[in-house]
Amino acid sequence: EHICVLESFKELSTLGFNSKNIDVTNECIVDTNKLQMQISSDTSLLSIIHVNNETGSVNNIEAISKLCSGKDIYLHTDAVQSFGKIDIDVKKMGIHSLSASAHKLHGPKGIGLVFAKSGTPLSPMILGGSQERNRRGGTEFAAGIIGFAEAIRIAKKEMNDNFETVSQLREYFINAIEQSSLQNYSINCKDSSFHYILSLTFDSNFYKNDSEAMLMFLDINGIAASNGAACTSGTLKPSHVIMNMGKSKEDAMGTIRFSFSAYNTIEEVNYTIETLEKMSRKFRK
């Protein structure tokens, strides 16, 4: 899960709720068999990320919702990575709530949305006026709301074309890197991840993995990448997501995430591969 969900559950724990994490597979998706065993009569809330922001792994929310069927369990999904990029049918998914953010589809920063099924109890985190149906006090961010709405309109119109472009870019990236001089690396969730994300791990047996130095090398060369969620960048801690997949701390410190956009080009991919080759020589043991 994204750190914002983990921290929210920590806060619930301080209020007397018991929370526990759900085991994932090596592909970083929820193990539904173990989930089924962990659901009890006391379970009231389940939050499952739709597409993981670091690996691109896709959880089958519809199948998970069926495990909650007939039980008094509210199911939330963090759809920040997928919203506006693929079709989402909240009724088919069987969820009670969904969160999304504008900046992930080239909209303005600082604005998001929460879909809540009718009857879902939501208490406001910001108290005050009756704005937004008493869900969030304070004057609405009108410019952000309008910008988000326009970003959704454009994303929906261009969704199929954008997905095809990004899929081709990602496939080209994978083929190019496999034909490059890079060695001793792995592509995380290569065949099952969302096409907008690609995660690479450099084997710590062969590389002096240092995520900060590696990202700085890429940044100096004009390439934006990350070793985890942007919200946790700068913490110098290995990604909990990568380590939960069974990777060592040392391997996690050598994991780099690339995000694709329909605005990227083949030329940019070629330049990135060339830069990764230079980086690999620099950090080789």
PDB file of C-alpha atoms in Angstrom:
ATOM      1  CA  GLU A   1       0.000   0.000   0.000  1.00  0.00           C
ATOM      2  CA  HIS A   2       0.973   3.614  -0.424  1.00  0.00           C
ATOM      3  CA  ILE A   3       2.387   5.263   2.673  1.00  0.00           C
ATOM      4  CA  CYS A   4      -0.714   7.461   3.030  1.00  0.00           C
ATOM      5  CA  VAL A   5      -2.847   4.357   3.631  1.00  0.00           C
ATOM      6  CA  LEU A   6      -0.313   2.803   6.012  1.00  0.00           C
ATOM      7  CA  GLU A   7      -0.135   6.000   8.062  1.00  0.00           C
ATOM      8  CA  SER A   8      -3.935   6.261   8.125  1.00  0.00           C
ATOM      9  CA  PHE A   9      -4.173   2.766   9.575  1.00  0.00           C
ATOM     10  CA  LYS A  10      -1.517   3.634  12.161  1.00  0.00           C
ATOM     11  CA  GLU A  11      -3.710   6.547  13.195  1.00  0.00           C
ATOM     12  CA  LEU A  12      -6.712   4.217  13.494  1.00  0.00           C
ATOM     13  CA  SER A  13      -4.625   2.001  15.775  1.00  0.00           C
ATOM     14  CA  THR A  14      -4.127   4.921  18.169  1.00  0.00           C
ATOM     15  CA  LEU A  15      -7.913   5.227  18.334  1.00  0.00           C
ATOM     16  CA  GLY A  16      -8.304   1.637  19.508  1.00  0.00           C
ATOM     17  CA  PHE A  17      -8.775  -0.196  16.215  1.00  0.00           C
ATOM     18  CA  ASN A  18      -6.777  -3.336  15.483  1.00  0.00           C
ATOM     19  CA  SER A  19      -5.194  -3.397  12.044  1.00  0.00           C
ATOM     20  CA  LYS A  20      -3.015  -5.875  10.214  1.00  0.00           C
ATOM     21  CA  ASN A  21      -1.248  -6.031   6.887  1.00  0.00           C
ATOM     22  CA  ILE A  22      -2.164  -8.534   4.214  1.00  0.00           C
ATOM     23  CA  ASP A  23       0.498 -10.782   2.728  1.00  0.00           C
ATOM     24  CA  VAL A  24       1.414 -10.299  -0.918  1.00  0.00           C
ATOM     25  CA  THR A  25       2.879 -12.647  -3.492  1.00  0.00           C
ATOM     26  CA  ASN A  26       6.287 -12.269  -5.152  1.00  0.00           C
ATOM     27  CA  GLU A  27       4.424 -10.360  -7.872  1.00  0.00           C
ATOM     28  CA  CYS A  28       3.381  -7.806  -5.231  1.00  0.00           C
ATOM     29  CA  ILE A  29      -0.336  -8.559  -5.463  1.00  0.00           C
ATOM     30  CA  VAL A  30      -2.611  -9.466  -2.581  1.00  0.00           C
ATOM     31  CA  ASP A  31      -2.626 -13.178  -1.751  1.00  0.00           C
ATOM     32  CA  THR A  32      -6.390 -13.717  -1.827  1.00  0.00           C
ATOM     33  CA  ASN A  33      -6.141 -17.099  -0.085  1.00  0.00           C
ATOM     34  CA  LYS A  34      -4.365 -15.540   2.902  1.00  0.00           C
ATOM     35  CA  LEU A  35      -6.711 -12.567   2.771  1.00  0.00           C
ATOM     36  CA  GLN A  36      -9.704 -14.862   3.037  1.00  0.00           C
ATOM     37  CA  MET A  37      -8.182 -16.474   6.132  1.00  0.00           C
ATOM     38  CA  GLN A  38      -7.511 -13.083   7.739  1.00  0.00           C
ATOM     39  CA  ILE A  39     -11.038 -11.740   7.261  1.00  0.00           C
ATOM     40  CA  SER A  40     -13.054 -12.263  10.436  1.00  0.00           C
ATOM     41  CA  SER A  41     -16.414 -11.271  11.851  1.00  0.00           C
ATOM     42  CA  ASP A  42     -14.687  -8.275  13.436  1.00  0.00           C
ATOM     43  CA  THR A  43     -13.328  -6.938  10.130  1.00  0.00           C
ATOM     44  CA  SER A  44     -15.001  -3.643   9.270  1.00  0.00           C
ATOM     45  CA  LEU A  45     -12.687  -2.021   6.704  1.00  0.00           C
ATOM     46  CA  LEU A  46     -10.437  -3.278   3.946  1.00  0.00           C
ATOM     47  CA  SER A  47      -8.196  -0.997   1.865  1.00  0.00           C
ATOM     48  CA  ILE A  48      -6.494  -2.476  -1.191  1.00  0.00           C
ATOM     49  CA  ILE A  49      -4.443  -0.509  -3.708  1.00  0.00           C
ATOM     50  CA  HIS A  50      -5.644  -0.997  -7.284  1.00  0.00           C
ATOM     51  CA  VAL A  51      -2.287  -0.475  -9.038  1.00  0.00           C
ATOM     52  CA  ASN A  52       0.869  -0.344  -6.952  1.00  0.00           C
ATOM     53  CA  ASN A  53       2.687   2.941  -7.391  1.00  0.00           C
ATOM     54  CA  GLU A  54       6.164   1.388  -7.279  1.00  0.00           C
ATOM     55  CA  THR A  55       5.894  -1.885  -9.201  1.00  0.00           C
ATOM     56  CA  GLY A  56       2.734  -1.409 -11.250  1.00  0.00           C
ATOM     57  CA  SER A  57       1.258  -4.662  -9.904  1.00  0.00           C
ATOM     58  CA  VAL A  58      -2.497  -4.817 -10.450  1.00  0.00           C
ATOM     59  CA  ASN A  59      -4.826  -6.206  -7.802  1.00  0.00           C
ATOM     60  CA  ASN A  60      -8.081  -7.861  -8.827  1.00  0.00           C
ATOM     61  CA  ILE A  61     -10.400  -5.650  -6.799  1.00  0.00           C
ATOM     62  CA  GLU A  62     -13.519  -7.299  -8.184  1.00  0.00           C
ATOM     63  CA  ALA A  63     -12.376 -10.718  -6.928  1.00  0.00           C
ATOM     64  CA  ILE A  64     -11.432  -9.239  -3.549  1.00  0.00           C
ATOM     65  CA  SER A  65     -14.831  -7.562  -3.241  1.00  0.00           C
ATOM     66  CA  LYS A  66     -16.494 -10.964  -3.603  1.00  0.00           C
ATOM     67  CA  LEU A  67     -14.611 -12.125  -0.503  1.00  0.00           C
ATOM     68  CA  CYS A  68     -16.372  -9.302   1.359  1.00  0.00           C
ATOM     69  CA  SER A  69     -19.788 -10.095  -0.084  1.00  0.00           C
ATOM     70  CA  GLY A  70     -22.416 -10.688   2.572  1.00  0.00           C
ATOM     71  CA  LYS A  71     -20.143  -9.338   5.289  1.00  0.00           C
ATOM     72  CA  ASP A  72     -20.355  -5.928   6.925  1.00  0.00           C
ATOM     73  CA  ILE A  73     -17.013  -4.806   5.450  1.00  0.00           C
ATOM     74  CA  TYR A  74     -16.333  -1.501   3.726  1.00  0.00           C
ATOM     75  CA  LEU A  75     -13.915  -1.881   0.811  1.00  0.00           C
ATOM     76  CA  HIS A  76     -11.775   1.051  -0.271  1.00  0.00           C
ATOM     77  CA  THR A  77      -9.328   1.130  -3.163  1.00  0.00           C
ATOM     78  CA  ASP A  78      -6.518   3.573  -3.859  1.00  0.00           C
ATOM     79  CA  ALA A  79      -6.888   4.091  -7.615  1.00  0.00           C
ATOM     80  CA  VAL A  80      -4.465   7.005  -7.903  1.00  0.00           C
ATOM     81  CA  GLN A  81      -2.272   5.170 -10.424  1.00  0.00           C
ATOM     82  CA  SER A  82      -5.059   3.739 -12.583  1.00  0.00           C
ATOM     83  CA  PHE A  83      -7.736   6.433 -12.603  1.00  0.00           C
ATOM     84  CA  GLY A  84      -7.976   8.107 -16.012  1.00  0.00           C
ATOM     85  CA  LYS A  85      -5.695   5.538 -17.635  1.00  0.00           C
ATOM     86  CA  ILE A  86      -7.969   2.511 -17.823  1.00  0.00           C
ATOM     87  CA  ASP A  87     -11.728   2.053 -17.598  1.00  0.00           C
ATOM     88  CA  ILE A  88     -12.945   1.834 -13.998  1.00  0.00           C
ATOM     89  CA  ASP A  89     -16.451   0.595 -13.202  1.00  0.00           C
ATOM     90  CA  VAL A  90     -17.075   1.092  -9.493  1.00  0.00           C
ATOM     91  CA  LYS A  91     -20.218  -1.051  -9.563  1.00  0.00           C
ATOM     92  CA  LYS A  92     -18.428  -3.951 -11.219  1.00  0.00           C
ATOM     93  CA  MET A  93     -15.490  -3.614  -8.835  1.00  0.00           C
ATOM     94  CA  GLY A  94     -17.903  -3.843  -5.916  1.00  0.00           C
ATOM     95  CA  ILE A  95     -16.211  -1.137  -3.849  1.00  0.00           C
ATOM     96  CA  HIS A  96     -17.592   1.338  -1.328  1.00  0.00           C
ATOM     97  CA  SER A  97     -15.042   4.072  -1.944  1.00  0.00           C
ATOM     98  CA  LEU A  98     -12.225   5.033  -4.284  1.00  0.00           C
ATOM     99  CA  SER A  99      -9.578   7.752  -4.192  1.00  0.00           C
ATOM    100  CA  ALA A 100      -7.839   9.437  -7.144  1.00  0.00           C
ATOM    101  CA  SER A 101      -5.546  12.406  -7.751  1.00  0.00           C
ATOM    102  CA  ALA A 102      -5.417  14.935 -10.586  1.00  0.00           C
ATOM    103  CA  HIS A 103      -1.656  15.168 -10.987  1.00  0.00           C
ATOM    104  CA  LYS A 104      -1.442  11.543 -12.131  1.00  0.00           C
ATOM    105  CA  LEU A 105      -3.327  12.435 -15.308  1.00  0.00           C
ATOM    106  CA  HIS A 106      -1.573  15.752 -16.006  1.00  0.00           C
ATOM    107  CA  GLY A 107      -4.077  17.749 -13.990  1.00  0.00           C
ATOM    108  CA  PRO A 108      -3.264  20.349 -11.316  1.00  0.00           C
ATOM    109  CA  LYS A 109      -1.469  19.347  -8.129  1.00  0.00           C
ATOM    110  CA  GLY A 110      -3.215  19.597  -4.794  1.00  0.00           C
ATOM    111  CA  ILE A 111      -6.634  18.297  -5.837  1.00  0.00           C
ATOM    112  CA  GLY A 112      -8.109  14.818  -5.626  1.00  0.00           C
ATOM    113  CA  LEU A 113     -11.417  13.058  -5.362  1.00  0.00           C
ATOM    114  CA  VAL A 114     -13.125  10.411  -3.299  1.00  0.00           C
ATOM    115  CA  PHE A 115     -15.947   8.351  -4.737  1.00  0.00           C
ATOM    116  CA  ALA A 116     -18.207   7.103  -1.956  1.00  0.00           C
ATOM    117  CA  LYS A 117     -21.082   4.737  -2.533  1.00  0.00           C
ATOM    118  CA  SER A 118     -24.383   6.051  -1.264  1.00  0.00           C
ATOM    119  CA  GLY A 119     -24.745   5.179   2.397  1.00  0.00           C
ATOM    120  CA  THR A 120     -21.019   4.900   3.084  1.00  0.00           C
ATOM    121  CA  PRO A 121     -20.325   6.624   6.419  1.00  0.00           C
ATOM    122  CA  LEU A 122     -17.659   9.295   6.064  1.00  0.00           C
ATOM    123  CA  SER A 123     -16.608  11.680   8.818  1.00  0.00           C
ATOM    124  CA  PRO A 124     -14.942  14.953   7.800  1.00  0.00           C
ATOM    125  CA  MET A 125     -11.232  15.267   8.561  1.00  0.00           C
ATOM    126  CA  ILE A 126     -11.422  19.061   8.286  1.00  0.00           C
ATOM    127  CA  LEU A 127     -14.224  20.542  10.347  1.00  0.00           C
ATOM    128  CA  GLY A 128     -15.843  23.881   9.618  1.00  0.00           C
ATOM    129  CA  GLY A 129     -18.419  24.820   7.045  1.00  0.00           C
ATOM    130  CA  SER A 130     -20.816  22.586   5.158  1.00  0.00           C
ATOM    131  CA  GLN A 131     -18.820  22.563   1.945  1.00  0.00           C
ATOM    132  CA  GLU A 132     -18.584  19.401  -0.138  1.00  0.00           C
ATOM    133  CA  ARG A 133     -21.683  17.871   1.435  1.00  0.00           C
ATOM    134  CA  ASN A 134     -20.272  18.335   4.938  1.00  0.00           C
ATOM    135  CA  ARG A 135     -17.323  16.112   4.060  1.00  0.00           C
ATOM    136  CA  ARG A 136     -14.579  18.796   4.082  1.00  0.00           C
ATOM    137  CA  GLY A 137     -14.895  22.182   5.697  1.00  0.00           C
ATOM    138  CA  GLY A 138     -13.355  25.214   4.007  1.00  0.00           C
ATOM    139  CA  THR A 139     -13.665  27.108   0.750  1.00  0.00           C
ATOM    140  CA  GLU A 140     -13.437  24.794  -2.237  1.00  0.00           C
ATOM    141  CA  PHE A 141     -10.343  24.891  -4.446  1.00  0.00           C
ATOM    142  CA  ALA A 142     -12.412  25.934  -7.469  1.00  0.00           C
ATOM    143  CA  ALA A 143      -9.520  26.256  -9.940  1.00  0.00           C
ATOM    144  CA  GLY A 144      -8.230  22.830  -8.962  1.00  0.00           C
ATOM    145  CA  ILE A 145     -11.660  21.240  -9.236  1.00  0.00           C
ATOM    146  CA  ILE A 146     -12.231  22.714 -12.706  1.00  0.00           C
ATOM    147  CA  GLY A 147      -8.733  21.708 -13.799  1.00  0.00           C
ATOM    148  CA  PHE A 148      -9.264  18.161 -12.528  1.00  0.00           C
ATOM    149  CA  ALA A 149     -12.584  17.913 -14.362  1.00  0.00           C
ATOM    150  CA  GLU A 150     -10.917  19.020 -17.593  1.00  0.00           C
ATOM    151  CA  ALA A 151      -8.061  16.563 -17.076  1.00  0.00           C
ATOM    152  CA  ILE A 152     -10.605  13.757 -16.647  1.00  0.00           C
ATOM    153  CA  ARG A 153     -12.429  14.817 -19.814  1.00  0.00           C
ATOM    154  CA  ILE A 154      -9.215  14.777 -21.853  1.00  0.00           C
ATOM    155  CA  ALA A 155      -7.973  11.533 -20.269  1.00  0.00           C
ATOM    156  CA  LYS A 156     -11.240   9.765 -21.054  1.00  0.00           C
ATOM    157  CA  LYS A 157     -11.184  11.004 -24.656  1.00  0.00           C
ATOM    158  CA  GLU A 158      -7.555   9.948 -25.202  1.00  0.00           C
ATOM    159  CA  MET A 159      -7.506   6.896 -22.923  1.00  0.00           C
ATOM    160  CA  ASN A 160      -7.231   4.150 -25.544  1.00  0.00           C
ATOM    161  CA  ASP A 161      -4.653   6.009 -27.650  1.00  0.00           C
ATOM    162  CA  ASN A 162      -2.579   6.880 -24.584  1.00  0.00           C
ATOM    163  CA  PHE A 163      -2.623   3.299 -23.312  1.00  0.00           C
ATOM    164  CA  GLU A 164      -1.502   1.969 -26.691  1.00  0.00           C
ATOM    165  CA  THR A 165       1.320   4.541 -26.898  1.00  0.00           C
ATOM    166  CA  VAL A 166       2.540   3.811 -23.378  1.00  0.00           C
ATOM    167  CA  SER A 167       2.330   0.041 -23.923  1.00  0.00           C
ATOM    168  CA  GLN A 168       4.523   0.363 -27.000  1.00  0.00           C
ATOM    169  CA  LEU A 169       7.012   2.556 -25.134  1.00  0.00           C
ATOM    170  CA  ARG A 170       7.246   0.127 -22.239  1.00  0.00           C
ATOM    171  CA  GLU A 171       7.695  -2.867 -24.537  1.00  0.00           C
ATOM    172  CA  TYR A 172      10.366  -0.973 -26.476  1.00  0.00           C
ATOM    173  CA  PHE A 173      12.116  -0.073 -23.204  1.00  0.00           C
ATOM    174  CA  ILE A 174      12.160  -3.722 -22.078  1.00  0.00           C
ATOM    175  CA  ASN A 175      13.457  -4.980 -25.434  1.00  0.00           C
ATOM    176  CA  ALA A 176      16.099  -2.244 -25.577  1.00  0.00           C
ATOM    177  CA  ILE A 177      17.369  -2.865 -22.071  1.00  0.00           C
ATOM    178  CA  GLU A 178      17.550  -6.612 -22.675  1.00  0.00           C
ATOM    179  CA  GLN A 179      19.671  -5.973 -25.764  1.00  0.00           C
ATOM    180  CA  SER A 180      21.880  -3.426 -23.995  1.00  0.00           C
ATOM    181  CA  SER A 181      25.127  -4.003 -22.122  1.00  0.00           C
ATOM    182  CA  LEU A 182      23.296  -3.978 -18.773  1.00  0.00           C
ATOM    183  CA  GLN A 183      23.745  -7.151 -16.736  1.00  0.00           C
ATOM    184  CA  ASN A 184      22.717  -8.521 -13.352  1.00  0.00           C
ATOM    185  CA  TYR A 185      19.401  -6.717 -13.005  1.00  0.00           C
ATOM    186  CA  SER A 186      15.788  -7.806 -12.874  1.00  0.00           C
ATOM    187  CA  ILE A 187      12.555  -6.267 -14.086  1.00  0.00           C
ATOM    188  CA  ASN A 188      10.027  -6.473 -11.289  1.00  0.00           C
ATOM    189  CA  CYS A 189       6.630  -7.920 -12.187  1.00  0.00           C
ATOM    190  CA  LYS A 190       7.661  -7.779 -15.838  1.00  0.00           C
ATOM    191  CA  ASP A 191       4.650  -9.563 -17.312  1.00  0.00           C
ATOM    192  CA  SER A 192       1.948  -8.538 -14.875  1.00  0.00           C
ATOM    193  CA  SER A 193       2.479  -4.879 -14.112  1.00  0.00           C
ATOM    194  CA  PHE A 194       0.633  -1.796 -15.277  1.00  0.00           C
ATOM    195  CA  HIS A 195       2.046  -0.469 -18.549  1.00  0.00           C
ATOM    196  CA  TYR A 196       2.630   3.001 -17.160  1.00  0.00           C
ATOM    197  CA  ILE A 197       5.258   1.765 -14.671  1.00  0.00           C
ATOM    198  CA  LEU A 198       8.530  -0.156 -14.944  1.00  0.00           C
ATOM    199  CA  SER A 199      10.605  -1.165 -11.919  1.00  0.00           C
ATOM    200  CA  LEU A 200      14.243  -2.299 -12.186  1.00  0.00           C
ATOM    201  CA  THR A 201      16.369  -3.851  -9.448  1.00  0.00           C
ATOM    202  CA  PHE A 202      20.150  -3.984  -9.713  1.00  0.00           C
ATOM    203  CA  ASP A 203      21.636  -7.087  -8.067  1.00  0.00           C
ATOM    204  CA  SER A 204      23.540  -5.992  -4.956  1.00  0.00           C
ATOM    205  CA  ASN A 205      25.990  -8.864  -5.460  1.00  0.00           C
ATOM    206  CA  PHE A 206      27.345  -7.016  -8.475  1.00  0.00           C
ATOM    207  CA  TYR A 207      26.506  -3.353  -7.801  1.00  0.00           C
ATOM    208  CA  LYS A 208      27.292  -0.863  -5.052  1.00  0.00           C
ATOM    209  CA  ASN A 209      23.641   0.000  -4.633  1.00  0.00           C
ATOM    210  CA  ASP A 210      23.026   3.520  -3.389  1.00  0.00           C
ATOM    211  CA  SER A 211      19.589   4.776  -4.346  1.00  0.00           C
ATOM    212  CA  GLU A 212      20.338   8.420  -3.603  1.00  0.00           C
ATOM    213  CA  ALA A 213      23.541   8.420  -5.668  1.00  0.00           C
ATOM    214  CA  MET A 214      21.942   6.462  -8.506  1.00  0.00           C
ATOM    215  CA  LEU A 215      18.980   8.805  -8.746  1.00  0.00           C
ATOM    216  CA  MET A 216      21.269  11.814  -8.560  1.00  0.00           C
ATOM    217  CA  PHE A 217      23.291  10.398 -11.466  1.00  0.00           C
ATOM    218  CA  LEU A 218      20.102  10.055 -13.522  1.00  0.00           C
ATOM    219  CA  ASP A 219      18.867  13.501 -12.465  1.00  0.00           C
ATOM    220  CA  ILE A 220      22.125  15.170 -13.491  1.00  0.00           C
ATOM    221  CA  ASN A 221      21.647  13.560 -16.872  1.00  0.00           C
ATOM    222  CA  GLY A 222      18.112  14.900 -17.180  1.00  0.00           C
ATOM    223  CA  ILE A 223      16.178  11.755 -16.297  1.00  0.00           C
ATOM    224  CA  ALA A 224      13.398  11.744 -13.700  1.00  0.00           C
ATOM    225  CA  ALA A 225      13.083   8.458 -11.828  1.00  0.00           C
ATOM    226  CA  SER A 226      12.451   7.288  -8.285  1.00  0.00           C
ATOM    227  CA  ASN A 227      13.412   4.500  -5.904  1.00  0.00           C
ATOM    228  CA  GLY A 228       9.973   4.513  -4.296  1.00  0.00           C
ATOM    229  CA  ALA A 229       6.953   6.707  -3.834  1.00  0.00           C
ATOM    230  CA  ALA A 230       7.602  10.411  -4.357  1.00  0.00           C
ATOM    231  CA  CYS A 231       6.070  10.970  -0.919  1.00  0.00           C
ATOM    232  CA  THR A 232       8.897   8.970   0.699  1.00  0.00           C
ATOM    233  CA  SER A 233      11.772  10.144  -1.472  1.00  0.00           C
ATOM    234  CA  GLY A 234      14.610  11.649   0.525  1.00  0.00           C
ATOM    235  CA  THR A 235      14.057   9.305   3.471  1.00  0.00           C
ATOM    236  CA  LEU A 236      17.011   7.108   2.419  1.00  0.00           C
ATOM    237  CA  LYS A 237      15.067   4.067   3.575  1.00  0.00           C
ATOM    238  CA  PRO A 238      14.572   0.961   1.422  1.00  0.00           C
ATOM    239  CA  SER A 239      11.102   0.619  -0.064  1.00  0.00           C
ATOM    240  CA  HIS A 240       8.742  -1.465   2.061  1.00  0.00           C
ATOM    241  CA  VAL A 241       7.019  -2.510  -1.169  1.00  0.00           C
ATOM    242  CA  ILE A 242      10.165  -3.988  -2.716  1.00  0.00           C
ATOM    243  CA  MET A 243      11.235  -5.696   0.510  1.00  0.00           C
ATOM    244  CA  ASN A 244       7.776  -7.259   0.929  1.00  0.00           C
ATOM    245  CA  MET A 245       8.355  -8.919  -2.443  1.00  0.00           C
ATOM    246  CA  GLY A 246      11.241 -10.826  -0.895  1.00  0.00           C
ATOM    247  CA  LYS A 247      14.068  -8.528  -2.002  1.00  0.00           C
ATOM    248  CA  SER A 248      16.927  -7.796   0.374  1.00  0.00           C
ATOM    249  CA  LYS A 249      17.527  -4.349   1.838  1.00  0.00           C
ATOM    250  CA  GLU A 250      20.583  -4.021  -0.406  1.00  0.00           C
ATOM    251  CA  ASP A 251      18.574  -4.911  -3.521  1.00  0.00           C
ATOM    252  CA  ALA A 252      15.799  -2.521  -2.497  1.00  0.00           C
ATOM    253  CA  MET A 253      18.382   0.273  -2.344  1.00  0.00           C
ATOM    254  CA  GLY A 254      19.185  -0.485  -5.979  1.00  0.00           C
ATOM    255  CA  THR A 255      15.602  -0.459  -7.252  1.00  0.00           C
ATOM    256  CA  ILE A 256      14.577   2.299  -9.653  1.00  0.00           C
ATOM    257  CA  ARG A 257      11.073   3.094 -10.867  1.00  0.00           C
ATOM    258  CA  PHE A 258      10.362   4.639 -14.260  1.00  0.00           C
ATOM    259  CA  SER A 259       6.964   6.079 -15.093  1.00  0.00           C
ATOM    260  CA  PHE A 260       5.741   6.407 -18.676  1.00  0.00           C
ATOM    261  CA  SER A 261       3.492   8.974 -20.286  1.00  0.00           C
ATOM    262  CA  ALA A 262       1.987   9.300 -23.729  1.00  0.00           C
ATOM    263  CA  TYR A 263       4.169  12.395 -24.022  1.00  0.00           C
ATOM    264  CA  ASN A 264       7.373  10.341 -23.818  1.00  0.00           C
ATOM    265  CA  THR A 265       9.224   9.363 -27.000  1.00  0.00           C
ATOM    266  CA  ILE A 266      11.352   6.535 -28.351  1.00  0.00           C
ATOM    267  CA  GLU A 267      14.299   8.939 -28.420  1.00  0.00           C
ATOM    268  CA  GLU A 268      13.904   9.529 -24.682  1.00  0.00           C
ATOM    269  CA  VAL A 269      13.832   5.790 -24.040  1.00  0.00           C
ATOM    270  CA  ASN A 270      17.026   5.306 -26.072  1.00  0.00           C
ATOM    271  CA  TYR A 271      18.734   8.093 -24.126  1.00  0.00           C
ATOM    272  CA  THR A 272      17.601   6.560 -20.829  1.00  0.00           C
ATOM    273  CA  ILE A 273      19.044   3.162 -21.778  1.00  0.00           C
ATOM    274  CA  GLU A 274      22.360   4.759 -22.744  1.00  0.00           C
ATOM    275  CA  THR A 275      22.437   6.605 -19.403  1.00  0.00           C
ATOM    276  CA  LEU A 276      21.626   3.427 -17.477  1.00  0.00           C
ATOM    277  CA  GLU A 277      24.552   1.711 -19.188  1.00  0.00           C
ATOM    278  CA  LYS A 278      26.852   4.513 -18.022  1.00  0.00           C
ATOM    279  CA  MET A 279      25.380   4.346 -14.528  1.00  0.00           C
ATOM    280  CA  SER A 280      25.881   0.594 -14.329  1.00  0.00           C
ATOM    281  CA  ARG A 281      29.565   0.973 -15.123  1.00  0.00           C
ATOM    282  CA  LYS A 282      29.917   3.655 -12.467  1.00  0.00           C
ATOM    283  CA  PHE A 283      28.296   1.569  -9.706  1.00  0.00           C
ATOM    284  CA  ARG A 284      29.700  -1.825 -10.699  1.00  0.00           C
ATOM    285  CA  LYS A 285      31.625  -3.560  -7.897  1.00  0.00           C
TER     286      LYS A 285
END
